[in-house]
Coordinates of C-alpha atoms in Angstrom, one line a residue:
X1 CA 0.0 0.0 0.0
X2 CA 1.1 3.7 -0.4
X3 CA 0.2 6.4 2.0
X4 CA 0.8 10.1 0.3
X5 CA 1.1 12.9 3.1
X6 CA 1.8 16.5 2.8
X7 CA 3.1 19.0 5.5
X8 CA 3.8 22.6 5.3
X9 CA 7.6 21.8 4.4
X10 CA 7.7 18.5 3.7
X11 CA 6.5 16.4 1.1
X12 CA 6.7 12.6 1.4
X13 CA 5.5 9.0 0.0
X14 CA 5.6 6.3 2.6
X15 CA 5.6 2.6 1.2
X16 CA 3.9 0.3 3.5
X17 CA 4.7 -3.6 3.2
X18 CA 2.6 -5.9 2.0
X19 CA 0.0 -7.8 4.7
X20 CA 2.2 -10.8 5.0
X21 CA 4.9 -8.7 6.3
X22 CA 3.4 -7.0 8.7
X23 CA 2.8 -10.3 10.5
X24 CA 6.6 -10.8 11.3
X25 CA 8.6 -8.7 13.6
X26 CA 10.1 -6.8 10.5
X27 CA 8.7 -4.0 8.9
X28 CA 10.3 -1.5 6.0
X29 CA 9.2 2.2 5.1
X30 CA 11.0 4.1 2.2
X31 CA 9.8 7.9 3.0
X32 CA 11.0 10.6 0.3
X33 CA 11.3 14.1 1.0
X34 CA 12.1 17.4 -1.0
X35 CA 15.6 17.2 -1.8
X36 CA 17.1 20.1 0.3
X37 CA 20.8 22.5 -0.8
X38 CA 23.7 19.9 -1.1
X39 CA 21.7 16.4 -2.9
X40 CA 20.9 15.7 -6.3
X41 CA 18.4 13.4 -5.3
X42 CA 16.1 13.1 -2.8
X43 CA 17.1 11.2 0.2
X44 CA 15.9 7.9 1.7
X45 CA 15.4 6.4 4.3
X46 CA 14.7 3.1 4.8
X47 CA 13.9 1.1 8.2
X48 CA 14.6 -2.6 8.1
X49 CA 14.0 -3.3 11.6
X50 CA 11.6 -2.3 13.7
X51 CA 11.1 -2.8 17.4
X52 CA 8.1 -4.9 17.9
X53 CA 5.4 -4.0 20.5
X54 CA 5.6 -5.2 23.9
X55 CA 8.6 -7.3 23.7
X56 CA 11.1 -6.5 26.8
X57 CA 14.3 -4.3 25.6
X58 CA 16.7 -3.9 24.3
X59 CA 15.4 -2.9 20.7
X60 CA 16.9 -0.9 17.8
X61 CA 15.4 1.0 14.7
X62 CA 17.8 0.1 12.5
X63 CA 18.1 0.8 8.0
X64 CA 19.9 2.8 5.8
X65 CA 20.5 6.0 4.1
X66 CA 20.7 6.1 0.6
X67 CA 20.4 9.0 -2.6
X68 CA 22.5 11.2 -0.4
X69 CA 23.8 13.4 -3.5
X70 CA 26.9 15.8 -2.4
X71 CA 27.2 15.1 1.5
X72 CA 28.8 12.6 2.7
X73 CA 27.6 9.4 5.7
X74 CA 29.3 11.1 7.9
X75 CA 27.8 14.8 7.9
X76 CA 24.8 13.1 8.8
X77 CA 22.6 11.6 12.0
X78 CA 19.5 9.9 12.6
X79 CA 17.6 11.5 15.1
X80 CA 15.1 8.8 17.2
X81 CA 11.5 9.2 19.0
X82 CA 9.1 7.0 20.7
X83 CA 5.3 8.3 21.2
X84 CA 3.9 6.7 24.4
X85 CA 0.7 9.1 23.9
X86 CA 3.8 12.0 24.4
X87 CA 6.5 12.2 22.5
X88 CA 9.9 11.5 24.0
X89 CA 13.8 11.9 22.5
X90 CA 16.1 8.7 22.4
X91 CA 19.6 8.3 21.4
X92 CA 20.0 8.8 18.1
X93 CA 22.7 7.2 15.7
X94 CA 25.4 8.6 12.9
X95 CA 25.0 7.0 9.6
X96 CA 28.3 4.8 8.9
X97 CA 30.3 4.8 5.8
X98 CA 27.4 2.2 3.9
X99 CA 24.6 4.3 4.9
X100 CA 23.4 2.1 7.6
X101 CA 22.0 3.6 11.0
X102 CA 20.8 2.1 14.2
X103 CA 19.0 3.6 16.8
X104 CA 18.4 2.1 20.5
X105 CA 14.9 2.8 20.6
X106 CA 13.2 0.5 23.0
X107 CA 15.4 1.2 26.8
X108 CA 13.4 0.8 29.4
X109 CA 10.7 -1.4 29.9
X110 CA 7.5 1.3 29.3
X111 CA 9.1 2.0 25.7
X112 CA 8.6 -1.7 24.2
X113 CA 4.3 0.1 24.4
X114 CA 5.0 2.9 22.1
X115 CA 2.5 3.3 19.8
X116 CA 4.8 5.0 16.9
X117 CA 8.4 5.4 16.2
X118 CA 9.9 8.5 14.6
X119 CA 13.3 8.6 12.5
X120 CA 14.6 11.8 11.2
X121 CA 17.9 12.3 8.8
X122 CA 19.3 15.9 10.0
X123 CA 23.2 17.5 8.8
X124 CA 25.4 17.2 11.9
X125 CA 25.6 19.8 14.2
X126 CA 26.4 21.1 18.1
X127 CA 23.3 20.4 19.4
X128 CA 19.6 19.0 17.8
X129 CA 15.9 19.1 18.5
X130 CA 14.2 17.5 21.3
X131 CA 11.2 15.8 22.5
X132 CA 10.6 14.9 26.3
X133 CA 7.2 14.6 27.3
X134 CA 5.7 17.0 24.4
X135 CA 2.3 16.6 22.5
X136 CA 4.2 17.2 19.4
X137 CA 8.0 16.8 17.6
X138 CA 9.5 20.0 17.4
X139 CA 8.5 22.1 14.7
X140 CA 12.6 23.0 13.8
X141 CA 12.9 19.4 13.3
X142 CA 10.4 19.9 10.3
X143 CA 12.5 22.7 9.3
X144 CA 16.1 20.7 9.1
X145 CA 15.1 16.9 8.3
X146 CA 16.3 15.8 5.0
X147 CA 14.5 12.8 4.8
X148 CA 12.6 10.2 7.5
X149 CA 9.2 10.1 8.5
X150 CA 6.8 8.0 11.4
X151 CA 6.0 3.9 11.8
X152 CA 4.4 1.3 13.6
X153 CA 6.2 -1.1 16.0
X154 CA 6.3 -4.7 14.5
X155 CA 3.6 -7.3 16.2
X156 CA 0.0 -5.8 17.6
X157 CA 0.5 -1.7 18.3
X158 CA -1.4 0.2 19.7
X159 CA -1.9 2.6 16.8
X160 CA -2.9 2.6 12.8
X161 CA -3.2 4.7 9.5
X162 CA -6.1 6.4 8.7
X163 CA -7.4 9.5 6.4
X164 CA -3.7 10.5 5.8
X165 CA -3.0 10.5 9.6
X166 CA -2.0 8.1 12.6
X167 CA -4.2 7.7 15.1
X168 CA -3.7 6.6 18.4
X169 CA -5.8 3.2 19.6
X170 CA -7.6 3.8 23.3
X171 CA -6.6 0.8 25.7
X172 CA -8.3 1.5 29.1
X173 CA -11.1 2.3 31.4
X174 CA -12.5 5.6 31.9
X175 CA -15.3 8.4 30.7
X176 CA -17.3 8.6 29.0
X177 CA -19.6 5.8 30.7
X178 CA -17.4 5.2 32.5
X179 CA -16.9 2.5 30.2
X180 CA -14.3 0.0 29.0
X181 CA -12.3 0.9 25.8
X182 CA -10.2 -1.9 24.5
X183 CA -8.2 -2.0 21.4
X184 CA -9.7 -5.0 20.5
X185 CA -12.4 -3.8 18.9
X186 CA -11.0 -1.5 16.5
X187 CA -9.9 -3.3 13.2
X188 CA -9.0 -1.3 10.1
X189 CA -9.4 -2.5 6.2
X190 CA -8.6 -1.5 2.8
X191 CA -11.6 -2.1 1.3
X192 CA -14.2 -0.9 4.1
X193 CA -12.3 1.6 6.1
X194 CA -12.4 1.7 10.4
X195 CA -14.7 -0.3 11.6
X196 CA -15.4 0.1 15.7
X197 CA -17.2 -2.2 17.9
X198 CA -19.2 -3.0 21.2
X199 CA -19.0 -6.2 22.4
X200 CA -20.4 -8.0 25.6
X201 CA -17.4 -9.6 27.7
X202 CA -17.1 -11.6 30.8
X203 CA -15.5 -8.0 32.1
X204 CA -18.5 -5.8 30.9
X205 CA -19.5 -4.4 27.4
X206 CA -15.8 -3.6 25.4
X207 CA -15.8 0.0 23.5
X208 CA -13.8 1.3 21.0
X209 CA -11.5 5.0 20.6
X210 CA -9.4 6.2 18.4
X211 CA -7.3 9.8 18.2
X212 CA -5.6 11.4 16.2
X213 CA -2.1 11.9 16.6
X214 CA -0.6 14.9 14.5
X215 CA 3.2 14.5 15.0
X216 CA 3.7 17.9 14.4
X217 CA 1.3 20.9 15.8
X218 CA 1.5 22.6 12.1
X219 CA -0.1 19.5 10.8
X220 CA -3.5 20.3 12.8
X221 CA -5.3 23.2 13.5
X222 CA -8.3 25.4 12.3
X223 CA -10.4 24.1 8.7
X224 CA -13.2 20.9 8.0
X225 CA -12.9 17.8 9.3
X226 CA -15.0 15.3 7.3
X227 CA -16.3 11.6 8.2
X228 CA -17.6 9.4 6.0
X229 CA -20.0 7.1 8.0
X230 CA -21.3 3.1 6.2
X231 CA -23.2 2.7 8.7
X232 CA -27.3 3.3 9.1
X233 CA -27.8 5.6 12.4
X234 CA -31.1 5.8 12.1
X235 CA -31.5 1.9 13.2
X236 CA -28.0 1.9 14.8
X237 CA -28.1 0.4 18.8
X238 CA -30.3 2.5 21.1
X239 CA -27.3 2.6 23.8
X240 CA -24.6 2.9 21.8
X241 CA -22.8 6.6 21.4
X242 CA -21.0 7.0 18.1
X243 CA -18.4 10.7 19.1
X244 CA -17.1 12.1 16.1
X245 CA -15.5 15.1 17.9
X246 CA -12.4 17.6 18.9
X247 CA -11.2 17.3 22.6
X248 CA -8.3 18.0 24.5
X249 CA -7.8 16.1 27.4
X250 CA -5.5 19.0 29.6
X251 CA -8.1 21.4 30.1
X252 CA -6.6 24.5 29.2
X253 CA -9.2 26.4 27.6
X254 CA -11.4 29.0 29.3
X255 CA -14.6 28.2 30.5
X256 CA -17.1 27.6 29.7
X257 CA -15.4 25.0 27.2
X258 CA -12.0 24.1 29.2
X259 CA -11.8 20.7 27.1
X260 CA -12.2 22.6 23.5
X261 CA -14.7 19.5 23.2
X262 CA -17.0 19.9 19.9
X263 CA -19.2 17.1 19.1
X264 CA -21.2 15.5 16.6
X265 CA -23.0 12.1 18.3
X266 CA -25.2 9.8 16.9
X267 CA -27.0 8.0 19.3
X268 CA -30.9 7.9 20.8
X269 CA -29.4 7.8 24.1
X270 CA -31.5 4.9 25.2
X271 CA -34.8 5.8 24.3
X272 CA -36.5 4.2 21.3
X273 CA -34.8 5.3 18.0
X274 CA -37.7 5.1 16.2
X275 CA -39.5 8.4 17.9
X276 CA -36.6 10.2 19.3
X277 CA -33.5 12.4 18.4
X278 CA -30.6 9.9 16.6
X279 CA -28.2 12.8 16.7
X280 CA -26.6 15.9 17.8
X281 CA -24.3 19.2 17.2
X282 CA -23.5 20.1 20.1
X283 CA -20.1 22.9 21.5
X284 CA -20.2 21.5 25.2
X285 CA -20.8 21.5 27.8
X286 CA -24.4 22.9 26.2
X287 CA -25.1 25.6 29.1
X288 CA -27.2 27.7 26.5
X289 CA -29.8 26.8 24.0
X290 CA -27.9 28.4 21.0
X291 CA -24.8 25.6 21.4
X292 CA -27.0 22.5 20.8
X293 CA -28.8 20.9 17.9
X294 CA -30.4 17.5 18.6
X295 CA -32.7 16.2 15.9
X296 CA -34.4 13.4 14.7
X297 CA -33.3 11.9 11.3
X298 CA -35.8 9.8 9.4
X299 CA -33.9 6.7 7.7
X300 CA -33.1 4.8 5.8
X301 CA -29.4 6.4 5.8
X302 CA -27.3 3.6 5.4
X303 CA -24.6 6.3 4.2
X304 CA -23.5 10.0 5.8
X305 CA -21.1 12.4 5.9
X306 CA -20.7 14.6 8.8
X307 CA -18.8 17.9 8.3
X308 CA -17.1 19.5 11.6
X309 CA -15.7 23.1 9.9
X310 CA -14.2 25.1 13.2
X311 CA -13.7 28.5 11.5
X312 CA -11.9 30.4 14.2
X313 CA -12.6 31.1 17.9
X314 CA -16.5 31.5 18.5
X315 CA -17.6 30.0 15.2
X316 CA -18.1 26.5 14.5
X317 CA -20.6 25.1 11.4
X318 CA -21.6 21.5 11.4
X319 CA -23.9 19.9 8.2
X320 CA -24.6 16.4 7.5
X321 CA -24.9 14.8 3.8
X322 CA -26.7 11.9 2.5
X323 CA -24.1 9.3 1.1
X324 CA -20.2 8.5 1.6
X325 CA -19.6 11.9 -0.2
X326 CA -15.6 13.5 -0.5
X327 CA -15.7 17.4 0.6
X328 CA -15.4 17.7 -3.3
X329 CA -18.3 16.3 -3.7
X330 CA -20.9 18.2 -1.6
X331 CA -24.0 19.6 -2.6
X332 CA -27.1 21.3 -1.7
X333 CA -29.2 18.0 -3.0
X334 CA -27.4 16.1 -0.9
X335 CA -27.6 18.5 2.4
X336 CA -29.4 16.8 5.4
X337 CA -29.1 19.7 8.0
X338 CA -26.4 22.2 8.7
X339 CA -26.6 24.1 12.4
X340 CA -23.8 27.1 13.0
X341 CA -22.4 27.8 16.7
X342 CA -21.5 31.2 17.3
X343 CA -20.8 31.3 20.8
X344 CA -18.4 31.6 23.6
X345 CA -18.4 28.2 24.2
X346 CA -16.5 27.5 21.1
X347 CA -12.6 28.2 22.0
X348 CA -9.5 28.3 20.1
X349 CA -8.1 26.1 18.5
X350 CA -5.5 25.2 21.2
X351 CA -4.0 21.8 21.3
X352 CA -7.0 20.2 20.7
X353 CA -7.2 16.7 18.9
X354 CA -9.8 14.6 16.4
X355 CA -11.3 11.5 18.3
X356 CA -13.9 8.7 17.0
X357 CA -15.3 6.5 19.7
X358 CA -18.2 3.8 20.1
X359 CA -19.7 3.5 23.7
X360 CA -21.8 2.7 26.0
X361 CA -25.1 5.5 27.1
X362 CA -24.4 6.1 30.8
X363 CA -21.9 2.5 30.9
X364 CA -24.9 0.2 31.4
X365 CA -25.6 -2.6 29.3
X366 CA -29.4 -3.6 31.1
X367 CA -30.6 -0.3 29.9
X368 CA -34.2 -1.2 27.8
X369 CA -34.1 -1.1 24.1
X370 CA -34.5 -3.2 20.6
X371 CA -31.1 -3.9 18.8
X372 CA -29.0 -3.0 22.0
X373 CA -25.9 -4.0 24.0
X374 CA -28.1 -6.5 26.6
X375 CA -29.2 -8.5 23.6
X376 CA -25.6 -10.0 23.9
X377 CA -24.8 -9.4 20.7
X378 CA -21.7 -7.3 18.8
X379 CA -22.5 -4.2 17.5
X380 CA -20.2 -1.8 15.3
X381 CA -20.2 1.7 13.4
X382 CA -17.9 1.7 9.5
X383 CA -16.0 4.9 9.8
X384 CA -15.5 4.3 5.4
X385 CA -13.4 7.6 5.1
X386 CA -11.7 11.2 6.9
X387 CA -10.5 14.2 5.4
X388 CA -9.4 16.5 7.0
X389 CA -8.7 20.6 5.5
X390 CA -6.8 23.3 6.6
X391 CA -8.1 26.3 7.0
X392 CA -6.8 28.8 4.2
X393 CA -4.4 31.9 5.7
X394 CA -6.5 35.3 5.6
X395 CA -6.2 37.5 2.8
X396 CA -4.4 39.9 5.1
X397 CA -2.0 37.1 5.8
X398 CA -1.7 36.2 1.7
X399 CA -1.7 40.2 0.8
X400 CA -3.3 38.7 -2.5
X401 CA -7.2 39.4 -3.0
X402 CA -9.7 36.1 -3.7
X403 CA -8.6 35.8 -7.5
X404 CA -5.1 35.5 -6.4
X405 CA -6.0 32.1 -4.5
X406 CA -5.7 29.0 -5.7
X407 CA -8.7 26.8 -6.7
X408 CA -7.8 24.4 -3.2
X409 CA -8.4 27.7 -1.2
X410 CA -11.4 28.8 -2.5
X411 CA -12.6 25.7 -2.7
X412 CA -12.1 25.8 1.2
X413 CA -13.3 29.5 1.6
X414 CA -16.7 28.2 -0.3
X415 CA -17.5 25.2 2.4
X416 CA -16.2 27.1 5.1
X417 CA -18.9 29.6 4.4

């Protein structure tokens, strides 16, 4: 599979390997950036082993560097990371006279459960950027890498590749519910997209989270965020919660919206879905009228697509669209409601993040209901596609007028209004 990802300064292709490989403890990435002054071609770097998740240390990221143009092995080093839900700096490694690199990744005994690896190629130098219990990589390292890029441990991570981004798979027990989210029942596929799950366990009814991890801050930030949803909410489980929403679990924001939490949920919240609300807009935590939407959808729907456009501080816009629809393909025909916040309750942009969760109304599976968690049965939510666009710079910012603007930007300007 290929993965193509853009970045304010970098420009990359990563090549995944093929399913078979992904089974052994081995996997390889090839990640090409813009060649920088000094290469003739652009540089490579390829990762042959890979630590694999949750085996005891010591581990190494070890590959090569190849295409170096001008510059020699030895003007160069590998610069290391491990995200354990932060990011954190390890020893990095100088590339030897063949190209080759090896980095000691997994230490202590907490790094064999990183959820990504980061490798960096960077010229040598006094001193280099660093991670150590950040959000996000350093946005100088952007500035300097010549080549490199992000991957999975080998084995079962805790982490996958989704809508251009990694995400981040929830393993524990906690709100909302409280509830139990397990990793388990989170699968990806090729062909359908994320699929998330509740399932009655001896332990209790098993949830499902996902969030987004944006490596860099740059990557994320104000513009549309669009899910594509395969599965029918108008008939979906009484109990169940699908959260399609921003959040960001520090708290830093004013009140009344500390958690920058905005929210589209699809759920009846255990009353009959037949005769009540399936679904909500909502900037929490709701104290006023104006900052909720909660409606009632007729079906069938078995398709959706649920826009989250969060234009700037005060101002979000939410619509919804009949069918599995890409943002270039929205149109008034297909328009099933659109509600605008305009509120204090609707912060900046801050640090916030993109989560997807399937859980559990109020953490109770004996709660009444037809097609619900205490018939004993599995019950799951396609996630079939994400996008997710920046917002574009203000005119003041460009000191160009609209005709100056490429077709991408107006094309966001149009749905962001």
């Amino acid at each position: 599979a290929e993965y193509m990802g853009t970045a304010p300064s970098l420009n990359f292709l990563m090549r995944l390997p093929a399913r078979s490989e992904i089974s052994c403890s081995l996997l390889g990435f090839i990640v090409v950036l813009t060649c920088s002054a000094g290469c003739a071609a652009a540089m490579t770097l390829t990762a042959t082993t890979v630590p694999v998740f949750g085996v005891a240390p010591p581990q190494s990221l070890a590959g090569t560097v190849t295409d170096l143009g001008s510059r020699s092995p030895d003007s160069l080093r590998v610069l290391c990371f491990v995200y354990t839900s932060l990011w954190y700096s390890k020893e990095g490694s100088a590339v030897a006279a063949d190209g080759s690199f090896s980095c000691p990744l997994v230490i202590v005994p907490t790094d064999s459960l990183s959820r990504l690896f980061a490798a960096y190629v960077v010229p040598q130098a006094s001193s280099y950027p660093t991670a150590n219990d950040d959000k996000y990589l350093p946005e100088s390292l952007k500035a300097i890498a010549l080549a490199g890029g992000v991957i999975q441990p080998g084995g079962a991570p805790l982490s996958l590749s989704f809508g251009g981004f990694w995400w981040e798979v929830r393993n524990d027990t906690g709100g909302p519910g409280p509830n139990i989210f397990a990793s388990s029942q989170v699968s990806i596929s090729s062909t359908s997209g994320l699929t998330m799950r509740l399932t009655p366990s001896p332990a209790g009814v098993l949830c499902s989270e996902v969030i987004l991890v944006p490596v860099f801050k740059s990557n994320l930030g104000y513009g549309t965020f669009v899910f594509r949803v395969s599965t029918d909410f108008t008939v979906a489980d009484w109990n169940g919660v699908l959260g399609l929403f921003t959040y960001e679990g520090a708290g830093t924001a004013p009140a009344p919206n500390p958690h920058r939490e905005l929210d589209i949920e699809l759920s009846s919240w255990g009353r009959d879905i037949a005769s009540s609300p399936n679904a909500q807009f909502v900037a929490q935590p709701a104290v006023a009228t104006a900052d909720l939407d909660r409606f009632a959808q007729q079906g069938p729907v078995p398709e959706s697509t649920w826009v989250l456009n969060w234009v700037r501080p005060g101002l979000v816009r939410f619509k919804v669209y009949r069918g599995a629809l890409a943002s270039s393909a929205f149109s008034a025909d297909a328009l099933l409601r659109e509600f605008a916040i305009e509120s204090p309750s609707v912060p900046d942009f801050g640090s916030a993040r993109i989560h997807m969760n399937f859980w559990l109304y109020r953490g109770d599976p004996s709660l009444p209901g037809l097609n619900n968690t205490h018939d004993g049965l599995a019950h799951s939510y396609v996630i079939s596609g994400f996008e997710y666009l920046a917002a574009p710079l203000p005119t003041s910012s460009l000191g160009v007028g609209l005709a100056a603007l490429s077709p991408l930007a107006l094309a966001l300007l149009a749905l962001a209004a």
